[in-house]
Amino acid sequence: MLQKLSRFFVPKRLIVVLVLLAVLAGGTVAVIKLIPEREDDTSTPSVETIKVLDKSSDDFKTVTVTNKNGTFKLYSEEEKDESSTSSDTSSSTVKTVWYLDGYAKDVINSSSVSSIVSSVASVTASREVTAKSAAECGLEKPTVKADVVTKDGAEFSLLIGGDSPDGTGIYIKLSTDDKIYINDSSINSSLEFDALSLAATDSIAGVPTSDLSSDYKDDNGNLSSFDSITLTGSNFPEKLIIAPNTDKNLSTYAAYMTTSPTKRIADNVDGIFGLFKSGVTVSGAYSFDTSAASRKKLGLDNPELTAEIKVGSLTQRYSFKKQEDGGYAVWYDGAKLIKKVDASSLTFIDYGVNNYYASWVCLQSINELSNFTVKTPEKTYSFDIVYDDAEDAKETYVITYEGKKLTAENFQNFYQECISLSCSDFTVDKVSGEPAMTIVFTYSDTSRAKTDVKFIKSGAAKYQYSIDGIEMGKINSSALNKILKHVEKVAKDESIK
């Protein structure tokens, strides 16, 4: 009996082992059931990056990319590396430069083309696909194809298909290999380009100064002066002309004047002059075609702004037209591209005539004057001025009114108020009547004609002023009333402060 039982006896230790194995086996089954299968039935993903293609763009002769925008053949040429400092003539002084077939070399950004080729030369994947065919992955009719010809004559293609169902990337394969891979989609974005995206985007240059006389250049050879800047276009119903201020006295305080449509002290000139001095940054291109028809298509026959500079015998012109994307198409004489400039690079693009008018009503220096007169319908205030800047002079200014010497400081403070009058509105109306006030500047240089500034009432709160008979704009009544009050006090040798 004991022998029969021993045939069925299992040691206790063995029973424990068997129980553990059973638990572990059951647990494994449970885990497998809880992990969902991958949507595309690929093999187990690897954390390692797979190198699908590991070449150098220098190994390639041509790369022809076909994408939704067309077919583009990129080709390479060996050129001397001008940046090389090597003194020998070995291959180290030669570099591979990439261009776009069918376009002049100087309108293509070779660096952009080279970047595309580099993306084809070095391709990686996150995993290999083993459970789908090329047709299922969209690789028999690829969305993008790059046909490569190497320098040693070999040929192959990189094919890009559809997106993977799980959204982790895009299907790719080489024509020389049946393996299909998942790429993270970066290769697709690199190859979805058009010809304009490869256009040269070097900045629009300013005026070349090599042939200009020293009168127009500073010590560093940069443009520092000009004869005139003329602004026209839809922003300028009246042609605006800016020129250096030739008044040797006034030019100390105002470097430029507008000579058309009205002679005024000019303001905000640095921005537009900067265009001609240092050019402007380009962000892209709108067209390789620079014909009149192409320019008209972009609206450059009716631009917002055309800016022309005259420097000696040289004339240079730029035209700007706003496009639907918010950028500005730019055309200039001799340009091989119609380029794109962002509005942020054109601080002056929305300016009109008034933006170039300085708001000062008058800006004469007291040092230039022998007399300063303020006239009202009731009274005339005439102040004689003697200016002496000699080192041994007892007084720099001697001011007299009706034969009585005034405190110079009082008059100087008053004069500062007068030349601080500011125009608040550049519009002019047909106004008539006797001036409420007239300021007359009489200069120590007797060859200079007097300057008359007249103020006539124009509405309830404005006075329209004119300089030597030319209507200029309006100032607020409060500003003029302040001058009329001050002149009475100064005539009595009282302080206005």
Coordinates of C-alpha atoms in Angstrom, one line a residue:
M1 CA 0.0 0.0 0.0
L2 CA 2.8 2.4 0.9
Q3 CA 4.6 1.6 -2.4
K4 CA 1.4 2.4 -4.4
L5 CA 1.1 5.8 -2.6
S6 CA 4.7 6.6 -3.2
R7 CA 4.1 6.5 -6.9
F8 CA 1.8 9.5 -6.5
F9 CA 3.8 11.3 -3.9
V10 CA 5.3 14.7 -4.9
P11 CA 7.9 16.4 -2.8
K12 CA 6.7 19.6 -1.1
R13 CA 9.5 21.7 -2.7
L14 CA 8.5 20.5 -6.2
I15 CA 4.9 21.5 -5.5
V16 CA 5.9 25.0 -4.6
V17 CA 7.9 25.3 -7.8
L18 CA 5.1 24.1 -9.9
V19 CA 2.7 26.6 -8.3
L20 CA 5.0 29.5 -8.9
L21 CA 5.4 28.5 -12.5
A22 CA 1.7 28.4 -12.9
V23 CA 1.3 31.9 -11.4
L24 CA 4.0 33.3 -13.5
A25 CA 2.5 31.8 -16.6
G26 CA -0.9 33.1 -15.8
G27 CA 0.6 36.6 -15.2
T28 CA 2.3 36.7 -18.5
V29 CA -0.8 35.8 -20.3
A30 CA -2.6 38.6 -18.5
V31 CA 0.0 41.2 -19.4
I32 CA -0.1 40.2 -23.1
K33 CA -3.8 40.6 -23.1
L34 CA -3.6 44.1 -21.6
I35 CA -1.1 45.5 -24.2
P36 CA -2.9 46.5 -27.4
E37 CA -1.5 45.5 -30.7
R38 CA 0.2 48.3 -32.8
E39 CA -2.1 49.8 -35.5
D40 CA 0.3 49.1 -38.3
D41 CA 1.4 45.7 -37.2
T42 CA 5.1 46.6 -37.2
S43 CA 7.8 44.8 -35.4
T44 CA 8.8 45.6 -31.9
P45 CA 10.0 49.3 -31.9
S46 CA 13.6 49.9 -31.1
V47 CA 15.0 52.9 -29.2
E48 CA 18.0 53.0 -31.5
T49 CA 17.9 55.3 -34.6
I50 CA 18.1 53.4 -37.9
K51 CA 20.4 54.9 -40.5
V52 CA 18.6 54.5 -43.8
L53 CA 21.0 56.5 -45.8
D54 CA 24.3 57.8 -44.5
K55 CA 26.1 59.8 -47.3
S56 CA 27.6 63.2 -47.8
S57 CA 26.0 65.7 -50.2
D58 CA 29.5 66.0 -51.6
D59 CA 29.1 62.5 -53.0
F60 CA 26.1 63.6 -55.1
K61 CA 26.1 65.0 -58.6
T62 CA 22.4 65.8 -59.0
V63 CA 19.3 65.4 -56.9
T64 CA 15.9 65.7 -58.7
V65 CA 13.0 66.3 -56.3
T66 CA 9.4 65.8 -57.4
N67 CA 6.8 67.1 -55.0
K68 CA 3.4 68.7 -55.1
N69 CA 5.0 72.0 -56.5
G70 CA 6.7 70.4 -59.4
T71 CA 10.0 68.8 -60.4
F72 CA 13.2 70.5 -59.4
K73 CA 16.7 69.4 -60.4
L74 CA 19.4 70.4 -58.0
Y75 CA 22.9 70.2 -59.4
S76 CA 26.4 70.6 -58.0
E77 CA 29.6 72.3 -59.2
E78 CA 33.1 72.4 -57.8
E79 CA 34.2 75.9 -57.1
K80 CA 37.1 77.6 -55.5
D81 CA 36.5 78.2 -51.8
E82 CA 37.2 82.0 -51.5
S83 CA 37.0 81.7 -47.7
S84 CA 39.8 79.2 -47.5
T85 CA 43.1 80.5 -46.0
S86 CA 45.1 77.6 -47.3
S87 CA 48.1 78.7 -49.5
D88 CA 48.3 75.4 -51.4
T89 CA 46.3 74.5 -54.5
S90 CA 45.0 71.1 -53.2
S91 CA 41.4 70.1 -53.1
S92 CA 41.0 71.7 -49.7
T93 CA 40.5 75.0 -51.6
V94 CA 37.6 73.6 -53.6
K95 CA 34.1 73.2 -52.4
T96 CA 30.8 71.7 -53.8
V97 CA 28.2 74.4 -54.5
W98 CA 24.6 73.6 -55.3
Y99 CA 22.2 75.3 -57.7
L100 CA 18.8 75.0 -59.1
D101 CA 18.6 73.9 -62.8
G102 CA 16.9 76.4 -65.1
Y103 CA 17.7 79.5 -63.0
A104 CA 20.7 81.9 -63.0
K105 CA 23.2 81.1 -60.3
D106 CA 23.1 84.6 -58.8
V107 CA 19.3 84.4 -58.1
I108 CA 19.5 81.2 -56.1
N109 CA 20.5 80.8 -52.5
S110 CA 23.0 77.9 -52.8
S111 CA 23.0 77.3 -49.0
S112 CA 19.3 76.6 -49.2
V113 CA 19.7 74.2 -52.0
S114 CA 22.6 72.5 -50.2
S115 CA 20.5 72.1 -47.1
I116 CA 17.9 70.1 -49.1
V117 CA 20.6 67.9 -50.6
S118 CA 22.0 67.3 -47.1
S119 CA 18.6 66.1 -45.9
V120 CA 18.5 63.5 -48.7
A121 CA 22.1 62.4 -48.1
S122 CA 21.5 61.6 -44.4
V123 CA 18.2 59.9 -43.7
T124 CA 17.2 58.1 -40.5
A125 CA 14.2 56.1 -39.3
S126 CA 12.7 55.3 -35.9
R127 CA 11.7 51.7 -36.9
E128 CA 11.3 49.2 -39.7
V129 CA 7.9 48.2 -41.0
T130 CA 7.5 44.5 -41.7
A131 CA 3.8 43.9 -41.9
K132 CA 2.8 46.2 -44.8
S133 CA 3.5 46.3 -48.5
A134 CA 4.9 49.3 -50.4
A135 CA 1.5 49.8 -52.0
E136 CA -0.2 49.9 -48.6
C137 CA 2.4 52.5 -47.4
G138 CA 1.8 54.7 -50.5
L139 CA 5.3 54.1 -51.8
E140 CA 4.3 52.8 -55.2
K141 CA 2.9 56.3 -55.9
P142 CA 5.1 58.4 -53.6
T143 CA 4.0 61.9 -52.5
V144 CA 7.6 63.0 -52.8
K145 CA 10.5 61.4 -54.7
A146 CA 14.2 62.3 -54.7
D147 CA 16.2 60.8 -57.6
V148 CA 19.9 60.9 -56.9
V149 CA 22.8 60.5 -59.2
T150 CA 26.2 60.2 -57.4
K151 CA 29.5 61.4 -58.7
D152 CA 30.6 57.9 -59.4
G153 CA 27.5 57.3 -61.6
A154 CA 25.3 55.3 -59.2
E155 CA 21.6 56.1 -59.2
F156 CA 18.8 55.5 -56.7
S157 CA 15.7 57.1 -55.4
L158 CA 14.4 58.1 -52.0
L159 CA 10.6 57.5 -51.9
I160 CA 8.2 59.1 -49.4
G161 CA 4.8 57.7 -48.9
G162 CA 1.9 58.3 -46.6
D163 CA 1.6 59.0 -42.9
S164 CA 1.6 56.0 -40.5
P165 CA -1.8 55.3 -38.9
D166 CA -0.5 56.0 -35.4
G167 CA 0.8 59.4 -36.4
T168 CA 4.4 58.7 -35.4
G169 CA 5.9 59.5 -38.8
I170 CA 5.8 58.9 -42.5
Y171 CA 6.7 55.8 -44.6
I172 CA 10.0 55.9 -46.6
K173 CA 12.1 53.5 -48.5
L174 CA 15.0 53.4 -51.0
S175 CA 14.5 52.2 -54.5
T176 CA 17.5 49.9 -54.1
D177 CA 16.1 48.2 -51.0
D178 CA 12.8 46.4 -50.2
K179 CA 12.8 47.6 -46.6
I180 CA 10.2 50.1 -45.5
Y181 CA 10.8 52.5 -42.6
I182 CA 9.1 55.1 -40.5
N183 CA 10.7 58.5 -40.6
D184 CA 9.6 61.3 -38.1
S185 CA 8.4 63.4 -41.1
S186 CA 11.3 65.9 -41.0
I187 CA 12.5 64.6 -44.4
N188 CA 9.1 65.4 -45.9
S189 CA 9.1 69.0 -44.6
S190 CA 12.6 69.4 -46.0
L191 CA 11.6 68.3 -49.5
E192 CA 8.3 70.2 -49.8
F193 CA 9.7 73.4 -51.4
D194 CA 9.2 75.5 -54.5
A195 CA 11.6 77.5 -56.6
L196 CA 10.9 80.8 -54.9
S197 CA 11.8 79.4 -51.5
L198 CA 15.3 78.9 -52.9
A199 CA 15.7 82.5 -54.2
A200 CA 18.6 84.5 -53.1
T201 CA 17.6 86.5 -50.0
D202 CA 20.6 88.7 -49.6
S203 CA 19.6 92.2 -48.5
I204 CA 18.8 95.0 -50.9
A205 CA 22.0 97.0 -51.1
G206 CA 22.3 100.7 -50.5
V207 CA 23.9 103.2 -52.9
P208 CA 27.4 102.1 -54.1
T209 CA 29.9 104.7 -52.9
S210 CA 33.0 103.6 -54.7
D211 CA 32.6 106.1 -57.5
L212 CA 31.2 109.0 -55.4
S213 CA 33.3 112.0 -54.5
S214 CA 34.4 112.5 -50.9
D215 CA 31.7 115.3 -50.5
Y216 CA 29.1 112.5 -50.2
K217 CA 31.0 110.1 -47.9
D218 CA 32.2 110.1 -44.3
D219 CA 35.7 109.1 -43.2
N220 CA 34.8 105.4 -43.4
G221 CA 33.6 105.6 -47.0
N222 CA 29.9 105.4 -46.1
L223 CA 27.2 107.5 -47.7
S224 CA 26.7 110.6 -45.6
S225 CA 25.0 113.2 -47.9
F226 CA 22.9 113.5 -51.0
D227 CA 21.5 116.1 -53.4
S228 CA 17.8 115.1 -53.1
I229 CA 15.4 112.3 -52.1
T230 CA 12.1 112.3 -54.0
L231 CA 9.1 110.4 -52.7
T232 CA 6.1 109.5 -54.9
G233 CA 3.4 106.8 -55.0
S234 CA -0.1 106.4 -53.6
N235 CA 1.0 107.5 -50.2
F236 CA 2.2 110.8 -51.7
P237 CA -0.5 112.5 -53.8
E238 CA 1.9 115.4 -54.0
K239 CA 5.6 114.7 -54.8
L240 CA 7.8 115.2 -51.7
I241 CA 11.4 116.3 -52.2
I242 CA 13.9 116.4 -49.4
A243 CA 17.2 118.1 -49.6
P244 CA 20.1 119.1 -47.3
N245 CA 19.5 122.5 -45.6
T246 CA 21.7 125.0 -47.4
D247 CA 21.0 127.7 -44.9
K248 CA 24.4 127.7 -43.1
N249 CA 22.8 129.2 -40.0
L250 CA 19.7 127.1 -39.8
S251 CA 21.4 123.8 -40.9
T252 CA 23.0 123.6 -37.4
Y253 CA 19.6 122.9 -36.0
A254 CA 17.8 121.3 -39.0
A255 CA 19.9 119.2 -41.4
Y256 CA 17.2 118.8 -44.0
M257 CA 14.4 120.8 -45.6
T258 CA 11.5 119.8 -47.8
T259 CA 11.5 121.8 -51.0
S260 CA 8.3 120.4 -52.5
P261 CA 5.3 120.6 -52.1
T262 CA 6.1 123.2 -49.4
K263 CA 9.4 124.5 -48.1
R264 CA 9.7 123.4 -44.5
I265 CA 12.1 122.1 -42.0
A266 CA 12.2 118.3 -42.6
D267 CA 11.8 115.6 -39.9
N268 CA 12.0 111.8 -39.8
V269 CA 14.5 111.8 -42.6
D270 CA 17.0 109.2 -41.1
G271 CA 14.7 106.2 -41.9
I272 CA 14.3 106.8 -45.6
F273 CA 18.0 107.9 -45.9
G274 CA 19.0 104.7 -44.1
L275 CA 17.4 102.8 -47.0
F276 CA 19.9 104.3 -49.4
K277 CA 22.8 104.2 -46.9
S278 CA 22.7 100.6 -45.8
G279 CA 19.9 98.9 -47.7
V280 CA 17.1 96.8 -46.2
T281 CA 16.8 93.2 -45.1
V282 CA 15.0 90.8 -47.4
S283 CA 12.8 87.9 -46.2
G284 CA 12.1 86.2 -49.5
A285 CA 11.1 86.7 -53.1
Y286 CA 7.9 87.1 -55.1
S287 CA 9.0 86.5 -58.6
F288 CA 12.0 85.5 -60.7
D289 CA 10.4 87.3 -63.6
T290 CA 11.2 91.0 -63.4
S291 CA 9.5 92.1 -66.6
A292 CA 7.1 95.0 -66.7
A293 CA 4.2 92.6 -67.0
S294 CA 5.3 90.7 -63.9
R295 CA 5.8 94.0 -61.9
K296 CA 2.3 95.1 -62.9
K297 CA 0.9 91.8 -61.7
L298 CA 2.3 92.5 -58.3
G299 CA 1.0 96.1 -58.4
L300 CA 4.4 97.7 -58.7
D301 CA 3.1 100.0 -61.5
N302 CA 1.1 101.7 -58.7
P303 CA 3.3 101.3 -55.6
E304 CA 2.6 102.8 -52.2
L305 CA 6.1 104.3 -52.3
T306 CA 8.8 105.0 -54.8
A307 CA 11.9 106.5 -53.3
E308 CA 14.6 108.0 -55.5
I309 CA 17.9 109.4 -54.4
K310 CA 20.2 111.6 -56.4
V311 CA 23.9 111.7 -55.4
G312 CA 26.1 113.5 -57.8
S313 CA 25.6 111.8 -61.2
L314 CA 24.1 108.7 -59.6
T315 CA 20.4 108.1 -59.3
Q316 CA 18.9 105.1 -57.5
R317 CA 15.2 104.2 -57.1
Y318 CA 13.2 101.7 -55.1
S319 CA 9.5 100.9 -55.4
F320 CA 7.4 99.2 -52.7
K321 CA 4.0 97.5 -53.1
K322 CA 2.1 95.7 -50.3
Q323 CA 1.0 92.1 -51.0
E324 CA -1.8 90.0 -49.6
D325 CA 0.6 88.2 -47.2
G326 CA 1.5 91.5 -45.6
G327 CA 4.9 91.7 -47.1
Y328 CA 6.1 94.3 -49.6
A329 CA 7.3 93.5 -53.1
V330 CA 10.4 95.6 -53.9
W331 CA 11.7 96.5 -57.3
Y332 CA 14.7 98.6 -58.1
D333 CA 16.7 99.3 -61.3
G334 CA 18.8 96.3 -62.3
A335 CA 17.2 93.8 -59.9
K336 CA 17.2 90.2 -61.0
L337 CA 14.4 89.3 -58.6
I338 CA 11.3 90.9 -57.2
K339 CA 12.1 90.5 -53.6
K340 CA 10.0 90.4 -50.4
V341 CA 10.6 92.7 -47.5
D342 CA 8.7 92.5 -44.2
A343 CA 6.8 95.6 -43.1
S344 CA 8.8 95.5 -39.8
S345 CA 12.0 96.3 -41.8
L346 CA 10.4 99.4 -43.3
T347 CA 9.8 101.9 -40.5
F348 CA 8.9 104.6 -43.1
I349 CA 6.5 102.6 -45.3
D350 CA 3.3 104.1 -44.0
Y351 CA 4.6 107.7 -43.9
G352 CA 2.8 110.4 -45.9
V353 CA 3.9 114.0 -46.6
N354 CA 3.1 115.2 -43.1
N355 CA 5.3 112.7 -41.5
Y356 CA 8.3 114.5 -43.1
Y357 CA 7.3 117.9 -41.9
A358 CA 8.9 119.1 -38.7
S359 CA 6.3 120.5 -36.3
W360 CA 8.4 123.6 -35.4
V361 CA 6.9 126.8 -36.5
C362 CA 10.2 128.6 -36.5
L363 CA 13.7 127.6 -35.5
Q364 CA 16.0 130.6 -36.0
S365 CA 18.8 131.0 -33.5
I366 CA 18.9 134.1 -31.4
N367 CA 22.6 134.4 -32.3
E368 CA 21.6 135.2 -35.9
L369 CA 19.3 138.1 -35.1
S370 CA 19.7 141.9 -34.8
N371 CA 16.0 142.4 -34.1
F372 CA 13.0 140.3 -33.0
T373 CA 9.6 141.9 -33.4
V374 CA 6.1 140.8 -32.3
K375 CA 3.2 142.7 -33.8
T376 CA -0.5 142.6 -32.8
P377 CA -3.3 144.7 -34.1
E378 CA -3.0 146.9 -31.0
K379 CA 0.8 147.1 -30.5
T380 CA 4.3 146.4 -31.9
Y381 CA 7.0 145.0 -29.6
S382 CA 10.4 145.5 -31.2
F383 CA 13.5 144.1 -29.4
D384 CA 17.0 145.0 -30.6
I385 CA 19.6 142.3 -30.1
V386 CA 23.4 142.6 -29.9
Y387 CA 25.2 139.3 -29.8
D388 CA 28.9 139.2 -28.8
D389 CA 30.6 135.8 -28.3
A390 CA 34.2 137.3 -27.8
E391 CA 36.1 136.0 -24.8
D392 CA 36.5 139.5 -23.4
A393 CA 32.8 140.5 -24.0
K394 CA 31.2 141.8 -20.9
E395 CA 27.8 140.5 -22.0
T396 CA 26.9 137.9 -24.6
Y397 CA 23.5 139.4 -25.2
V398 CA 22.4 143.0 -25.0
I399 CA 18.6 143.3 -25.4
T400 CA 16.9 146.7 -25.6
Y401 CA 13.2 147.7 -25.9
E402 CA 12.2 151.3 -26.7
G403 CA 15.8 152.3 -25.8
K404 CA 15.7 150.5 -22.4
K405 CA 18.1 147.7 -21.7
L406 CA 16.3 144.5 -20.6
T407 CA 17.4 141.6 -18.5
A408 CA 18.9 139.2 -21.1
E409 CA 17.8 136.1 -19.3
N410 CA 14.2 137.2 -19.3
F411 CA 14.2 137.8 -23.0
Q412 CA 16.1 134.5 -23.7
N413 CA 13.4 132.6 -21.8
F414 CA 10.7 134.4 -23.8
Y415 CA 12.5 133.7 -27.1
Q416 CA 12.7 130.0 -26.3
E417 CA 8.9 129.9 -25.9
C418 CA 8.5 131.6 -29.3
I419 CA 10.6 129.1 -31.2
S420 CA 9.0 126.2 -29.3
L421 CA 5.7 126.9 -31.0
S422 CA 4.6 123.7 -32.6
C423 CA 2.3 123.0 -35.5
S424 CA -0.6 120.7 -34.6
D425 CA -2.2 120.4 -38.0
F426 CA -0.6 120.6 -41.4
T427 CA -3.8 121.3 -43.3
V428 CA -4.4 124.8 -44.7
D429 CA -7.6 126.6 -45.4
K430 CA -8.6 129.8 -47.2
V431 CA -8.5 132.2 -44.4
S432 CA -8.6 136.0 -44.5
G433 CA -8.4 138.9 -42.1
E434 CA -5.8 140.7 -40.2
P435 CA -3.2 138.6 -38.4
A436 CA -3.7 138.2 -34.7
M437 CA 0.1 138.2 -34.4
T438 CA 3.1 138.6 -36.6
I439 CA 6.7 137.6 -35.7
V440 CA 9.5 139.3 -37.7
F441 CA 13.0 137.9 -37.6
T442 CA 15.6 140.5 -38.7
Y443 CA 19.1 139.0 -39.2
S444 CA 22.5 140.4 -38.4
D445 CA 23.6 139.4 -41.9
T446 CA 22.0 142.2 -43.9
S447 CA 22.2 140.1 -47.0
R448 CA 19.5 137.8 -45.6
A449 CA 15.9 138.9 -46.1
K450 CA 13.6 139.2 -43.1
T451 CA 11.4 136.3 -42.2
D452 CA 7.7 137.0 -41.5
V453 CA 5.5 134.5 -39.6
K454 CA 1.9 135.5 -39.5
F455 CA -1.0 133.9 -37.5
I456 CA -4.6 134.3 -38.6
K457 CA -7.6 133.0 -36.7
S458 CA -8.9 129.7 -38.3
G459 CA -11.8 128.3 -36.3
A460 CA -12.5 128.5 -32.6
A461 CA -9.3 127.0 -31.3
K462 CA -6.8 127.3 -34.1
Y463 CA -4.6 129.8 -35.8
Q464 CA -3.3 129.2 -39.3
Y465 CA 0.3 130.4 -39.8
S466 CA 2.3 131.3 -42.9
I467 CA 6.0 131.9 -43.4
D468 CA 6.8 134.6 -45.9
G469 CA 3.3 134.3 -47.4
I470 CA 3.3 130.5 -47.7
E471 CA 0.5 128.9 -45.8
M472 CA 2.0 126.2 -43.6
G473 CA -0.6 124.8 -41.1
K474 CA -2.2 125.4 -37.8
I475 CA -1.3 125.8 -34.1
N476 CA -3.5 125.7 -31.1
S477 CA -4.9 129.0 -29.8
S478 CA -3.6 128.4 -26.3
A479 CA 0.0 128.3 -27.5
L480 CA -0.4 131.7 -29.3
N481 CA -2.2 133.3 -26.4
K482 CA 0.6 132.3 -24.1
I483 CA 3.1 134.2 -26.4
L484 CA 0.9 137.3 -26.4
K485 CA 0.8 137.3 -22.6
H486 CA 4.5 136.7 -22.3
V487 CA 5.5 139.5 -24.6
E488 CA 3.8 142.1 -22.5
K489 CA 5.7 140.9 -19.4
V490 CA 9.1 140.8 -21.1
A491 CA 8.6 144.4 -22.5
K492 CA 8.2 145.4 -18.9
D493 CA 11.5 143.5 -18.1
E494 CA 9.5 141.0 -16.0
S495 CA 10.4 137.3 -15.8
I496 CA 8.0 134.9 -17.5
K497 CA 8.8 132.1 -15.0

